[in-house]
Short mmCIF file of C-alpha atoms in Angstrom, two decimals:
data_model
loop_
_atom_site.label_atom_id
_atom_site.label_comp_id
_atom_site.label_asym_id
_atom_site.label_seq_id
_atom_site.Cartn_x
_atom_site.Cartn_y
_atom_site.Cartn_z
CA PRO A 1 -158.03 -105.23 147.61
CA ASP A 2 -156.45 -103.05 144.91
CA GLY A 3 -154.86 -105.21 141.71
CA LEU A 4 -156.62 -107.87 139.76
CA SER A 5 -159.36 -110.35 140.74
CA VAL A 6 -160.40 -113.18 138.58
CA PHE A 7 -164.06 -112.88 137.14
CA SER A 8 -165.36 -115.30 134.98
CA GLY A 9 -161.78 -116.38 133.96
CA ARG A 10 -160.95 -113.03 132.81
CA GLU A 11 -158.83 -110.31 135.03
CA MET A 12 -160.79 -107.60 136.22
CA SER A 13 -158.76 -104.46 137.69
CA ARG A 14 -160.01 -102.82 140.79
CA SER A 15 -158.76 -99.39 141.83
CA VAL A 16 -159.42 -96.99 144.55
CA TYR A 17 -158.76 -93.02 143.88
CA ALA A 18 -159.32 -90.50 146.97
CA LEU A 19 -159.47 -87.05 145.93
CA GLU A 20 -161.48 -83.84 147.15
CA GLY A 21 -163.73 -81.79 145.51
CA ASP A 22 -163.10 -80.62 142.01
CA ALA A 23 -160.33 -82.94 141.71
CA LEU A 24 -162.66 -85.65 142.35
CA ASP A 25 -165.21 -84.52 139.81
CA GLU A 26 -162.31 -84.13 137.01
CA ALA A 27 -160.99 -87.67 137.69
CA LEU A 28 -164.11 -89.29 137.49
CA ALA A 29 -164.90 -87.30 134.27
CA LYS A 30 -161.65 -88.30 132.60
CA HIS A 31 -162.29 -92.38 133.55
CA ILE A 32 -165.62 -91.64 131.86
CA ALA A 33 -164.46 -90.19 128.88
CA GLU A 34 -161.77 -93.23 128.58
CA ILE A 35 -164.24 -95.78 128.72
CA SER A 36 -166.99 -94.08 126.32
CA ALA A 37 -164.12 -93.36 123.85
CA LYS A 38 -162.73 -97.25 124.07
CA SER A 39 -166.34 -98.41 123.57
CA ILE A 40 -167.35 -96.28 120.96
CA ALA A 41 -163.95 -97.65 119.05
CA ALA A 42 -164.86 -101.06 119.64
CA ASN A 43 -168.41 -101.11 118.90
CA GLY A 44 -169.84 -97.58 117.56
CA ARG A 45 -171.86 -96.94 120.86
CA PHE A 46 -171.46 -96.13 124.65
CA MET A 47 -174.16 -98.02 126.88
CA VAL A 48 -173.98 -96.42 130.06
CA ALA A 49 -176.53 -96.91 132.94
CA ILE A 50 -176.54 -93.76 135.63
CA SER A 51 -177.70 -93.92 139.13
CA GLY A 52 -179.66 -91.29 141.00
CA GLY A 53 -178.54 -90.09 144.62
CA SER A 54 -175.87 -87.73 145.25
CA LEU A 55 -173.77 -88.95 142.11
CA PRO A 56 -175.54 -86.86 139.35
CA LYS A 57 -174.24 -83.56 141.11
CA ARG A 58 -170.91 -85.12 140.42
CA LEU A 59 -171.16 -84.96 136.62
CA GLY A 60 -170.59 -81.20 136.08
CA ALA A 61 -166.91 -81.59 135.17
CA LEU A 62 -167.70 -84.53 132.39
CA ALA A 63 -170.40 -81.89 131.12
CA LYS A 64 -167.80 -79.60 130.61
CA MET A 65 -165.60 -81.63 128.75
CA GLY A 66 -167.72 -80.54 125.03
CA ASP A 67 -166.61 -81.87 121.89
CA ALA A 68 -164.10 -84.05 123.32
CA ILE A 69 -166.59 -86.90 124.01
CA ALA A 70 -168.96 -88.06 120.97
CA TRP A 71 -172.28 -87.69 122.69
CA ASP A 72 -174.11 -88.76 119.81
CA LYS A 73 -173.18 -92.19 120.36
CA TRP A 74 -173.91 -92.29 124.11
CA HIS A 75 -177.37 -94.22 124.78
CA VAL A 76 -178.01 -93.59 128.31
CA PHE A 77 -180.24 -95.59 130.69
CA PHE A 78 -181.21 -95.88 134.66
CA THR A 79 -179.62 -97.98 136.94
CA ASP A 80 -182.88 -97.84 139.20
CA GLU A 81 -185.53 -95.44 138.75
CA ARG A 82 -188.60 -94.47 141.32
CA VAL A 83 -192.08 -95.27 140.35
CA VAL A 84 -193.32 -91.82 139.63
CA PRO A 85 -193.93 -89.11 137.08
CA LEU A 86 -190.45 -88.41 135.31
CA ALA A 87 -191.22 -84.70 136.37
CA ASP A 88 -191.72 -85.66 140.02
CA GLU A 89 -188.80 -84.62 142.36
CA GLU A 90 -188.36 -88.17 143.38
CA SER A 91 -187.65 -89.38 139.57
CA ASN A 92 -184.03 -90.23 138.86
CA TYR A 93 -184.43 -88.82 135.57
CA ARG A 94 -185.32 -85.76 136.68
CA LEU A 95 -182.21 -85.56 138.86
CA VAL A 96 -179.88 -86.84 136.14
CA LYS A 97 -181.75 -84.41 133.52
CA GLU A 98 -180.90 -81.53 135.59
CA GLU A 99 -177.64 -82.05 136.80
CA PHE A 100 -175.87 -83.51 133.36
CA LEU A 101 -178.28 -84.40 130.54
CA SER A 102 -179.38 -80.82 130.15
CA LYS A 103 -176.05 -79.99 129.42
CA VAL A 104 -175.01 -82.33 126.59
CA PRO A 105 -176.10 -83.09 123.35
CA ILE A 106 -177.25 -86.42 123.65
CA PRO A 107 -180.09 -87.43 121.41
CA GLU A 108 -183.45 -87.69 123.10
CA LYS A 109 -184.13 -90.88 121.61
CA GLN A 110 -181.10 -92.29 123.29
CA ILE A 111 -182.16 -91.47 126.95
CA TYR A 112 -183.97 -94.29 128.02
CA THR A 113 -186.61 -93.63 130.46
CA ILE A 114 -189.44 -95.60 132.24
CA GLN A 115 -193.11 -95.63 130.88
CA GLU A 116 -195.11 -93.24 132.95
CA GLY A 117 -198.21 -94.15 134.48
CA LEU A 118 -198.16 -98.18 134.96
CA PRO A 119 -197.64 -100.09 138.37
CA PRO A 120 -194.26 -101.43 139.25
CA MET A 121 -194.24 -105.04 137.74
CA GLN A 122 -195.43 -103.44 134.16
CA THR A 123 -193.14 -100.72 134.76
CA ALA A 124 -190.13 -103.35 134.99
CA ALA A 125 -191.39 -105.30 132.34
CA ARG A 126 -191.75 -102.49 130.04
CA TYR A 127 -187.88 -101.46 130.99
CA GLN A 128 -186.96 -104.69 129.91
CA VAL A 129 -188.51 -104.66 126.50
CA THR A 130 -186.67 -101.33 126.18
CA LEU A 131 -183.42 -102.79 127.25
CA LYS A 132 -184.10 -105.43 124.67
CA LYS A 133 -184.80 -103.43 121.67
CA ALA A 134 -181.67 -101.13 122.46
CA PHE A 135 -179.27 -103.95 122.84
CA GLY A 136 -180.63 -106.67 120.24
CA ALA A 137 -182.41 -109.60 121.51
CA ASP A 138 -179.57 -111.73 120.76
CA GLN A 139 -177.45 -110.22 123.83
CA ASP A 140 -179.02 -111.24 126.93
CA PRO A 141 -178.30 -110.13 129.70
CA PRO A 142 -177.51 -106.85 128.12
CA SER A 143 -173.75 -105.94 129.04
CA PHE A 144 -173.41 -102.19 129.50
CA ASP A 145 -170.37 -100.65 128.86
CA LEU A 146 -170.38 -98.90 132.07
CA VAL A 147 -172.51 -98.53 135.27
CA LEU A 148 -172.23 -95.39 137.38
CA PHE A 149 -173.28 -96.30 140.92
CA GLY A 150 -173.36 -94.47 144.25
CA MET A 151 -173.79 -96.06 147.80
CA GLY A 152 -175.74 -95.50 150.71
CA GLU A 153 -174.49 -95.82 154.30
CA ASP A 154 -175.95 -99.27 154.59
CA GLY A 155 -174.07 -99.97 151.57
CA HIS A 156 -177.35 -100.05 149.21
CA THR A 157 -176.73 -99.39 145.51
CA ALA A 158 -179.17 -99.16 142.78
CA SER A 159 -182.42 -100.38 144.61
CA LEU A 160 -180.29 -103.45 145.86
CA PHE A 161 -180.90 -103.45 149.60
CA PRO A 162 -179.19 -105.46 152.57
CA ASP A 163 -180.82 -108.81 153.01
CA HIS A 164 -183.45 -108.12 150.75
CA GLY A 165 -185.12 -111.05 148.45
CA GLN A 166 -184.65 -108.99 145.15
CA LEU A 167 -180.66 -109.66 145.62
CA HIS A 168 -181.05 -113.30 144.36
CA TYR A 169 -183.31 -112.36 141.55
CA ARG A 170 -182.21 -113.25 138.27
CA THR A 171 -184.92 -114.10 136.36
CA THR A 172 -185.52 -111.35 134.22
CA ASN A 173 -182.94 -107.93 133.71
CA VAL A 174 -185.04 -105.83 135.52
CA PHE A 175 -186.87 -106.20 139.02
CA PHE A 176 -189.51 -104.16 140.53
CA LEU A 177 -189.93 -103.33 144.37
CA GLU A 178 -193.24 -102.47 146.22
CA ASP A 179 -191.50 -102.63 149.74
CA SER A 180 -188.36 -100.46 149.31
CA PRO A 181 -186.59 -100.03 152.58
CA LYS A 182 -186.17 -96.48 151.67
CA PRO A 183 -188.83 -94.17 150.40
CA PRO A 184 -190.33 -93.79 147.85
CA GLU A 185 -191.41 -97.83 148.29
CA LYS A 186 -192.11 -98.74 144.40
CA ARG A 187 -188.87 -98.76 142.45
CA ILE A 188 -187.49 -100.98 139.32
CA SER A 189 -183.65 -101.85 139.07
CA LEU A 190 -181.55 -103.56 136.80
CA SER A 191 -181.33 -106.87 138.47
CA MET A 192 -177.93 -108.80 139.41
CA LYS A 193 -178.38 -110.87 136.13
CA THR A 194 -177.89 -107.72 134.23
CA LEU A 195 -175.34 -106.16 136.52
CA ASP A 196 -173.43 -109.54 136.83
CA ALA A 197 -172.58 -108.78 132.64
CA LEU A 198 -171.41 -105.30 132.79
CA LYS A 199 -168.05 -104.58 131.38
CA ASN A 200 -166.93 -101.33 133.87
CA ALA A 201 -168.16 -100.15 136.84
CA ILE A 202 -167.73 -96.61 138.63
CA PHE A 203 -168.61 -96.16 142.25
CA VAL A 204 -168.82 -92.84 143.84
CA ALA A 205 -168.89 -92.15 147.37
CA THR A 206 -167.76 -89.42 149.37
CA GLY A 207 -168.29 -88.11 153.51
CA GLU A 208 -167.52 -89.79 156.93
CA ALA A 209 -171.03 -91.69 157.06
CA LYS A 210 -169.55 -93.97 154.12
CA ALA A 211 -166.64 -94.77 155.87
CA ASN A 212 -168.08 -98.28 157.72
CA ALA A 213 -169.66 -99.56 154.37
CA MET A 214 -166.59 -98.52 152.43
CA TRP A 215 -164.79 -100.68 154.65
CA GLN A 216 -167.40 -103.50 154.94
CA VAL A 217 -167.18 -103.84 150.84
CA MET A 218 -163.65 -103.46 150.39
CA GLU A 219 -162.25 -105.78 153.40
CA GLY A 220 -164.86 -106.79 155.56
CA GLU A 221 -165.95 -110.45 155.95
CA MET A 222 -169.61 -110.34 156.24
CA GLU A 223 -171.64 -111.92 153.28
CA ALA A 224 -172.39 -109.64 150.42
CA ILE A 225 -176.08 -109.65 151.05
CA TYR A 226 -175.46 -107.62 153.89
CA TRP A 227 -173.63 -105.20 151.80
CA PRO A 228 -174.88 -105.01 148.38
CA ALA A 229 -172.17 -103.15 146.79
CA LYS A 230 -169.94 -105.74 147.51
CA MET A 231 -172.06 -108.12 144.76
CA ILE A 232 -171.11 -105.70 142.06
CA GLN A 233 -168.37 -107.77 139.81
CA ALA A 234 -167.45 -106.38 136.51
CA LYS A 235 -165.76 -107.85 133.23
CA GLU A 236 -163.22 -105.19 133.09
CA SER A 237 -162.62 -103.11 135.75
CA ILE A 238 -164.36 -101.69 138.80
CA THR A 239 -163.12 -98.19 140.20
CA TRP A 240 -163.75 -96.31 143.22
CA PHE A 241 -163.49 -92.65 143.30
CA VAL A 242 -163.77 -91.29 147.05
CA ASP A 243 -162.79 -88.88 149.57
CA GLY A 244 -160.23 -88.95 152.54
CA ALA A 245 -163.38 -89.51 154.87
CA ALA A 246 -165.36 -92.08 153.23
CA CYS A 247 -161.83 -94.40 152.89
CA SER A 248 -160.84 -93.23 156.15
CA SER A 249 -161.34 -96.98 157.65
CA LEU A 250 -159.76 -98.58 154.84
CA GLU A 251 -156.59 -100.71 156.09
CA LYS A 252 -155.60 -103.16 153.80
CA THR A 253 -156.65 -101.57 150.55
CA GLU A 254 -154.28 -99.50 148.07
CA VAL A 255 -155.88 -96.05 147.67
CA LYS A 256 -154.44 -93.70 145.25
CA LYS A 257 -154.09 -90.39 145.70
CA ALA A 258 -154.17 -89.08 142.04
CA TYR A 259 -155.63 -89.74 139.04
CA PRO A 260 -153.24 -91.00 136.04
#
């Protein structure tokens, strides 16, 4: 439901905006820019993790904001990554670079990719070290200012898949998969230990194929392990940007038709 939810003793705002086409992309850009500005004002930097899938294609309006955003203060991580070379067509980094990073002046040293050529376990361990160096050893788990999520038709998000053992994994900040239900099988992902500490979350979901998952996450009564996007909480806000088709099954949730 829309409104305020209590999370760790704090109030978290949850909003759903139903918009179409360019209007969705522009509202998404505006919201990201607002969180970025707020984070930079508070901490001098903006720590953001981006997912792959269809989400990077929606970041065009954000890239066009130009000097309105302090790109040099951005630090970009990946919510999950396929254990493939960075130039591979399956690489989330490659996709995000083509759709977004190549169009904005974020310093290369502030874009944190996996190390190529390692097996999944070592890839995850190295990325954990990368997080520790970027956030500081005293911040465990690291608390992202924003994580950008997509959502699959089965309710999976990042590489958190329904009823998978890794949903319960909170030992380290990054976990690895060698049996992903969706190819490629070898992946790493931020764990729920890390995602439980995030400040703001944005979900983007469009199309009629996402309508059932959207209903399950927002209004359904099944346990969250069967619809992993439902597990994501945030200390400050969760905002959904969807289209009319994706939210067509919602009955109890307040859906806003315009972004402020």
